[in-house]
Amino acid sequence: MWFSLYLVTDKFTESVYVLANEPSVALYRLQEHVRRSLPELAQHKADMQRWEEQSQGAIYTVEYACSAVKNLVDSSVYFRSVEGLLKQAISIRDHMNASAQGHR
């Protein structure tokens, strides 16, 4: 009987010990997991931030290019005006050359 009481007490003590230490073991495992995975997560975060900056730069470049093209399209009126003035200038030059040759 003494031996069975000792066995029951020993098992009870072991169970209490396991139950008492289980949360700390779980927290230790969690801490180990975080310690191992945190550097990789930090690297992913840094990569994502760098990609976001590059994307913002690319978006700005595309918007700027679109704006430049729109401004070129809008300035076609001015190009046509310059073309007309150049044609007038050429016509006047030709007329002046013809007049100068006629007076010789």
PDB file of C-alpha atoms in Angstrom:
ATOM      1  CA  MET A   1       0.000   0.000   0.000  1.00  0.00           C
ATOM      2  CA  TRP A   2       2.813   2.330   0.833  1.00  0.00           C
ATOM      3  CA  PHE A   3       4.282   1.727  -2.617  1.00  0.00           C
ATOM      4  CA  SER A   4       0.968   2.406  -4.409  1.00  0.00           C
ATOM      5  CA  LEU A   5       0.527   5.648  -2.440  1.00  0.00           C
ATOM      6  CA  TYR A   6       4.027   6.649  -3.478  1.00  0.00           C
ATOM      7  CA  LEU A   7       3.229   5.791  -7.104  1.00  0.00           C
ATOM      8  CA  VAL A   8       0.008   7.834  -7.050  1.00  0.00           C
ATOM      9  CA  THR A   9       1.782  10.754  -5.395  1.00  0.00           C
ATOM     10  CA  ASP A  10       4.631  10.549  -7.883  1.00  0.00           C
ATOM     11  CA  LYS A  11       2.228  10.539 -10.854  1.00  0.00           C
ATOM     12  CA  PHE A  12       0.225  13.401  -9.324  1.00  0.00           C
ATOM     13  CA  THR A  13       3.420  15.435  -8.808  1.00  0.00           C
ATOM     14  CA  GLU A  14       4.519  14.730 -12.356  1.00  0.00           C
ATOM     15  CA  SER A  15       1.127  15.808 -13.732  1.00  0.00           C
ATOM     16  CA  VAL A  16       1.185  19.038 -11.708  1.00  0.00           C
ATOM     17  CA  TYR A  17       4.726  19.718 -12.890  1.00  0.00           C
ATOM     18  CA  VAL A  18       3.755  19.192 -16.559  1.00  0.00           C
ATOM     19  CA  LEU A  19       0.663  21.360 -16.209  1.00  0.00           C
ATOM     20  CA  ALA A  20       2.569  24.077 -14.382  1.00  0.00           C
ATOM     21  CA  ASN A  21       5.293  24.225 -17.001  1.00  0.00           C
ATOM     22  CA  GLU A  22       3.155  23.838 -20.112  1.00  0.00           C
ATOM     23  CA  PRO A  23       2.403  27.566 -20.617  1.00  0.00           C
ATOM     24  CA  SER A  24       6.063  28.461 -20.243  1.00  0.00           C
ATOM     25  CA  VAL A  25       7.038  25.771 -22.744  1.00  0.00           C
ATOM     26  CA  ALA A  26       4.463  27.079 -25.177  1.00  0.00           C
ATOM     27  CA  LEU A  27       5.707  30.632 -24.703  1.00  0.00           C
ATOM     28  CA  TYR A  28       9.294  29.468 -25.151  1.00  0.00           C
ATOM     29  CA  ARG A  29       8.351  27.748 -28.421  1.00  0.00           C
ATOM     30  CA  LEU A  30       6.523  30.868 -29.564  1.00  0.00           C
ATOM     31  CA  GLN A  31       9.522  33.042 -28.707  1.00  0.00           C
ATOM     32  CA  GLU A  32      11.823  30.680 -30.620  1.00  0.00           C
ATOM     33  CA  HIS A  33       9.537  30.790 -33.639  1.00  0.00           C
ATOM     34  CA  VAL A  34       9.399  34.594 -33.595  1.00  0.00           C
ATOM     35  CA  ARG A  35      13.172  34.829 -33.160  1.00  0.00           C
ATOM     36  CA  ARG A  36      13.723  32.577 -36.189  1.00  0.00           C
ATOM     37  CA  SER A  37      11.096  34.082 -38.486  1.00  0.00           C
ATOM     38  CA  LEU A  38      11.421  37.782 -37.583  1.00  0.00           C
ATOM     39  CA  PRO A  39      14.543  38.509 -39.696  1.00  0.00           C
ATOM     40  CA  GLU A  40      12.876  37.026 -42.768  1.00  0.00           C
ATOM     41  CA  LEU A  41       9.692  38.986 -42.131  1.00  0.00           C
ATOM     42  CA  ALA A  42      11.713  42.179 -41.671  1.00  0.00           C
ATOM     43  CA  GLN A  43      13.488  41.507 -44.977  1.00  0.00           C
ATOM     44  CA  HIS A  44      10.142  40.981 -46.733  1.00  0.00           C
ATOM     45  CA  LYS A  45       8.894  44.262 -45.295  1.00  0.00           C
ATOM     46  CA  ALA A  46      12.001  46.101 -46.507  1.00  0.00           C
ATOM     47  CA  ASP A  47      11.637  44.519 -49.972  1.00  0.00           C
ATOM     48  CA  MET A  48       7.988  45.548 -50.166  1.00  0.00           C
ATOM     49  CA  GLN A  49       8.834  49.120 -49.182  1.00  0.00           C
ATOM     50  CA  ARG A  50      11.576  49.267 -51.836  1.00  0.00           C
ATOM     51  CA  TRP A  51       9.184  47.870 -54.471  1.00  0.00           C
ATOM     52  CA  GLU A  52       6.564  50.424 -53.453  1.00  0.00           C
ATOM     53  CA  GLU A  53       9.083  53.256 -53.886  1.00  0.00           C
ATOM     54  CA  GLN A  54      10.123  51.916 -57.297  1.00  0.00           C
ATOM     55  CA  SER A  55       6.476  51.577 -58.307  1.00  0.00           C
ATOM     56  CA  GLN A  56       5.738  55.135 -57.232  1.00  0.00           C
ATOM     57  CA  GLY A  57       8.707  56.330 -59.304  1.00  0.00           C
ATOM     58  CA  ALA A  58       7.499  54.378 -62.340  1.00  0.00           C
ATOM     59  CA  ILE A  59       3.969  55.732 -61.919  1.00  0.00           C
ATOM     60  CA  TYR A  60       5.321  59.296 -61.746  1.00  0.00           C
ATOM     61  CA  THR A  61       7.393  58.702 -64.895  1.00  0.00           C
ATOM     62  CA  VAL A  62       4.404  57.328 -66.815  1.00  0.00           C
ATOM     63  CA  GLU A  63       2.153  60.184 -65.681  1.00  0.00           C
ATOM     64  CA  TYR A  64       4.817  62.710 -66.698  1.00  0.00           C
ATOM     65  CA  ALA A  65       5.205  61.068 -70.123  1.00  0.00           C
ATOM     66  CA  CYS A  66       1.429  61.042 -70.636  1.00  0.00           C
ATOM     67  CA  SER A  67       1.288  64.719 -69.714  1.00  0.00           C
ATOM     68  CA  ALA A  68       4.083  65.505 -72.188  1.00  0.00           C
ATOM     69  CA  VAL A  69       2.293  63.635 -74.985  1.00  0.00           C
ATOM     70  CA  LYS A  70      -0.978  65.432 -74.174  1.00  0.00           C
ATOM     71  CA  ASN A  71       0.832  68.764 -74.284  1.00  0.00           C
ATOM     72  CA  LEU A  72       2.289  67.857 -77.690  1.00  0.00           C
ATOM     73  CA  VAL A  73      -1.165  66.998 -78.992  1.00  0.00           C
ATOM     74  CA  ASP A  74      -2.536  70.243 -77.573  1.00  0.00           C
ATOM     75  CA  SER A  75       0.285  72.212 -79.197  1.00  0.00           C
ATOM     76  CA  SER A  76      -0.516  70.950 -82.714  1.00  0.00           C
ATOM     77  CA  VAL A  77      -2.393  74.226 -83.273  1.00  0.00           C
ATOM     78  CA  TYR A  78       0.842  76.127 -82.700  1.00  0.00           C
ATOM     79  CA  PHE A  79       2.793  73.807 -85.000  1.00  0.00           C
ATOM     80  CA  ARG A  80       0.240  74.388 -87.766  1.00  0.00           C
ATOM     81  CA  SER A  81       0.530  78.140 -87.202  1.00  0.00           C
ATOM     82  CA  VAL A  82       4.340  77.959 -87.431  1.00  0.00           C
ATOM     83  CA  GLU A  83       4.031  75.840 -90.571  1.00  0.00           C
ATOM     84  CA  GLY A  84       1.752  78.443 -92.142  1.00  0.00           C
ATOM     85  CA  LEU A  85       4.141  81.257 -91.226  1.00  0.00           C
ATOM     86  CA  LEU A  86       7.076  79.317 -92.700  1.00  0.00           C
ATOM     87  CA  LYS A  87       5.141  78.788 -95.946  1.00  0.00           C
ATOM     88  CA  GLN A  88       4.387  82.527 -96.063  1.00  0.00           C
ATOM     89  CA  ALA A  89       8.055  83.345 -95.436  1.00  0.00           C
ATOM     90  CA  ILE A  90       9.155  80.969 -98.212  1.00  0.00           C
ATOM     91  CA  SER A  91       6.582  82.486-100.559  1.00  0.00           C
ATOM     92  CA  ILE A  92       7.764  86.018 -99.741  1.00  0.00           C
ATOM     93  CA  ARG A  93      11.407  84.971-100.237  1.00  0.00           C
ATOM     94  CA  ASP A  94      10.567  83.402-103.600  1.00  0.00           C
ATOM     95  CA  HIS A  95       8.644  86.525-104.600  1.00  0.00           C
ATOM     96  CA  MET A  96      11.560  88.729-103.522  1.00  0.00           C
ATOM     97  CA  ASN A  97      14.044  86.537-105.450  1.00  0.00           C
ATOM     98  CA  ALA A  98      11.838  86.669-108.518  1.00  0.00           C
ATOM     99  CA  SER A  99      11.551  90.473-108.224  1.00  0.00           C
ATOM    100  CA  ALA A 100      15.302  90.823-107.752  1.00  0.00           C
ATOM    101  CA  GLN A 101      16.016  88.705-110.857  1.00  0.00           C
ATOM    102  CA  GLY A 102      13.494  90.726-112.859  1.00  0.00           C
ATOM    103  CA  HIS A 103      15.283  94.006-112.067  1.00  0.00           C
ATOM    104  CA  ARG A 104      18.671  92.794-113.273  1.00  0.00           C
TER     105      ARG A 104
END
